[in-house]
Short mmCIF file of C-alpha atoms in Angstrom, two decimals:
data_model
loop_
_atom_site.label_atom_id
_atom_site.label_comp_id
_atom_site.label_asym_id
_atom_site.label_seq_id
_atom_site.Cartn_x
_atom_site.Cartn_y
_atom_site.Cartn_z
CA MET U 1163 -3.75 -42.82 -12.52
CA THR U 1164 -1.34 -39.93 -12.09
CA LYS U 1165 -1.40 -39.20 -15.84
CA VAL U 1166 -5.20 -38.71 -15.89
CA TRP U 1167 -5.17 -35.76 -13.47
CA PRO U 1168 -2.86 -33.50 -15.53
CA ALA U 1169 -5.06 -34.09 -18.61
CA LEU U 1170 -8.23 -33.31 -16.63
CA ARG U 1171 -6.62 -30.25 -15.07
CA ARG U 1172 -5.53 -28.98 -18.50
CA HIS U 1173 -9.03 -29.64 -19.92
CA TRP U 1174 -10.61 -27.84 -16.95
CA LEU U 1175 -8.30 -24.83 -17.41
CA VAL U 1176 -9.07 -24.63 -21.13
CA MET U 1177 -12.83 -24.88 -20.55
CA THR U 1178 -12.68 -22.28 -17.78
CA GLY U 1179 -10.72 -19.96 -20.07
CA VAL U 1180 -13.25 -20.40 -22.89
CA ALA U 1181 -16.17 -19.79 -20.52
CA LEU U 1182 -14.52 -16.70 -19.03
CA SER U 1183 -13.79 -15.34 -22.52
CA CYS U 1184 -17.44 -15.81 -23.52
CA VAL U 1185 -18.64 -14.02 -20.39
CA LEU U 1186 -16.22 -11.12 -20.98
CA LEU U 1187 -17.33 -10.78 -24.61
CA ALA U 1188 -20.99 -10.74 -23.57
CA LEU U 1189 -20.29 -8.13 -20.90
CA ARG U 1190 -18.31 -6.02 -23.37
CA ALA U 1191 -21.28 -6.02 -25.77
CA HIS U 1192 -23.61 -4.89 -22.98
CA PHE U 1193 -21.38 -2.64 -20.85
CA GLN U 1194 -18.62 -0.13 -21.48
CA LEU U 1195 -16.18 1.60 -19.14
CA ILE U 1196 -15.96 5.36 -19.63
CA ILE U 1197 -13.52 7.74 -17.95
CA VAL U 1198 -14.90 11.22 -17.31
CA VAL U 1199 -12.76 13.97 -18.81
CA GLY U 1200 -13.60 17.59 -18.03
CA ASN U 1201 -15.64 19.56 -15.54
CA SER U 1202 -19.06 19.87 -17.19
CA MET U 1203 -20.68 17.42 -14.73
CA LEU U 1204 -19.27 18.92 -11.50
CA PRO U 1205 -20.19 18.53 -8.69
CA THR U 1206 -21.76 15.13 -9.53
CA LEU U 1207 -18.86 13.70 -11.55
CA LYS U 1208 -15.28 14.88 -11.71
CA SER U 1209 -12.54 14.33 -14.25
CA GLY U 1210 -11.02 10.88 -13.75
CA ASP U 1211 -14.20 9.22 -12.46
CA VAL U 1212 -14.84 5.82 -14.07
CA LEU U 1213 -18.38 4.97 -15.21
CA LEU U 1214 -19.80 1.57 -16.07
CA VAL U 1215 -22.24 2.33 -18.91
CA ASP U 1216 -25.13 0.03 -19.80
CA ARG U 1217 -25.26 0.23 -23.62
CA LEU U 1218 -28.75 -1.32 -23.67
CA ALA U 1219 -30.32 0.87 -20.97
CA PHE U 1220 -32.68 2.64 -23.37
CA GLN U 1221 -33.36 -0.26 -25.70
CA ASN U 1222 -36.90 -0.76 -24.33
CA THR U 1223 -37.52 2.55 -22.57
CA GLU U 1224 -36.98 6.27 -23.08
CA PRO U 1225 -34.64 8.34 -20.91
CA HIS U 1226 -36.16 10.16 -17.94
CA ARG U 1227 -35.37 13.65 -16.72
CA GLY U 1228 -32.36 13.44 -14.43
CA ASP U 1229 -30.80 10.35 -16.06
CA ILE U 1230 -27.06 10.63 -16.66
CA VAL U 1231 -26.27 9.53 -20.21
CA VAL U 1232 -23.28 9.10 -22.48
CA ALA U 1233 -23.90 10.47 -25.96
CA ARG U 1234 -21.93 10.77 -29.16
CA HIS U 1235 -20.88 14.33 -29.95
CA ALA U 1236 -18.50 15.37 -32.72
CA ALA U 1237 -15.67 12.81 -32.72
CA GLY U 1238 -16.14 11.59 -29.17
CA LEU U 1239 -18.45 10.91 -26.27
CA VAL U 1240 -19.92 13.30 -23.71
CA VAL U 1241 -21.43 12.64 -20.29
CA LYS U 1242 -24.51 14.78 -19.58
CA ARG U 1243 -27.82 14.73 -17.75
CA ILE U 1244 -31.24 14.57 -19.45
CA VAL U 1245 -33.03 17.85 -18.65
CA GLY U 1246 -35.61 18.16 -21.42
CA LEU U 1247 -38.21 15.76 -22.80
CA PRO U 1248 -39.94 15.69 -26.20
CA GLY U 1249 -42.35 18.58 -26.76
CA GLU U 1250 -41.01 20.75 -23.92
CA GLU U 1251 -39.76 24.30 -24.26
CA LEU U 1252 -36.42 24.81 -22.49
CA GLU U 1253 -34.29 27.76 -21.52
CA VAL U 1254 -31.36 28.32 -19.18
CA ARG U 1255 -30.96 31.73 -17.54
CA ALA U 1256 -27.99 32.39 -15.24
CA GLY U 1257 -27.63 28.64 -14.73
CA THR U 1258 -31.29 28.06 -13.85
CA LEU U 1259 -33.26 25.61 -16.01
CA TYR U 1260 -36.71 26.75 -17.17
CA ILE U 1261 -39.19 24.23 -18.55
CA ASN U 1262 -42.24 25.60 -20.39
CA GLY U 1263 -41.52 29.03 -18.92
CA ALA U 1264 -41.32 27.99 -15.27
CA PRO U 1265 -38.10 27.56 -13.26
CA HIS U 1266 -37.42 23.86 -12.68
CA ARG U 1267 -36.11 22.73 -9.31
CA GLU U 1268 -33.58 20.02 -10.12
CA ALA U 1269 -33.36 17.09 -7.70
CA TYR U 1270 -29.55 16.95 -7.89
CA LYS U 1271 -26.80 19.41 -7.02
CA THR U 1272 -25.77 21.79 -9.79
CA ASP U 1273 -23.09 24.47 -9.89
CA GLU U 1274 -25.20 27.51 -10.81
CA GLY U 1275 -23.48 30.28 -12.71
CA ILE U 1276 -23.29 32.25 -15.90
CA LEU U 1277 -24.76 29.75 -18.35
CA ASP U 1278 -27.47 31.14 -20.62
CA VAL U 1279 -29.16 29.08 -23.34
CA ALA U 1280 -31.85 30.66 -25.53
CA LYS U 1281 -35.40 29.31 -25.41
CA GLY U 1282 -36.15 26.43 -27.75
CA LYS U 1283 -38.74 23.71 -28.18
CA LEU U 1284 -37.85 20.02 -28.48
CA PHE U 1285 -39.31 17.99 -31.34
CA ASP U 1286 -41.00 14.63 -30.82
CA GLY U 1287 -38.35 12.01 -30.06
CA ASP U 1288 -35.74 14.62 -29.05
CA PHE U 1289 -34.21 15.00 -25.60
CA ALA U 1290 -32.08 17.83 -24.21
CA SER U 1291 -28.98 17.19 -22.13
CA LEU U 1292 -26.96 19.54 -20.01
CA GLY U 1293 -24.01 19.36 -17.67
CA ASP U 1294 -24.49 19.96 -13.95
CA ASN U 1295 -21.77 22.65 -13.96
CA ARG U 1296 -23.49 25.85 -15.09
CA THR U 1297 -20.38 28.01 -14.53
CA ILE U 1298 -18.81 27.07 -17.87
CA PRO U 1299 -19.59 28.41 -21.37
CA ALA U 1300 -22.57 27.01 -23.28
CA ASP U 1301 -20.46 25.29 -25.96
CA LEU U 1302 -19.01 23.03 -23.25
CA ALA U 1303 -22.18 22.56 -21.22
CA VAL U 1304 -24.97 21.85 -23.72
CA HIS U 1305 -25.30 19.03 -26.27
#
């Protein structure tokens, strides 16, 4: 009887390990950990913050204004906020976001500043993203 328990224990450990590996693989396919690098999302996010990103969040729905997203840009990833929706005309003057010519009161804290982005209209299916920190140059703030 004493020889049965070690075999069952070993079997249980192997099965638990297999099940845990399957769960981790499934989670890895659905979620990703991202570490924020840079100041473009201050004051909301700071460099070193860790984000758990749902890779399938927009599989069945479109982003909404105010959503924080991770997007591919150049050779890496950027963390920004959706500020413009398809068909809208956007502009940023002295850190203030204008949508279709009217100043937009954002529901989250932004660091207002020197950022200016020329007026432009979004095509169907296109979204505009912007960092919350409007004190940095446009090439770091807009994607």
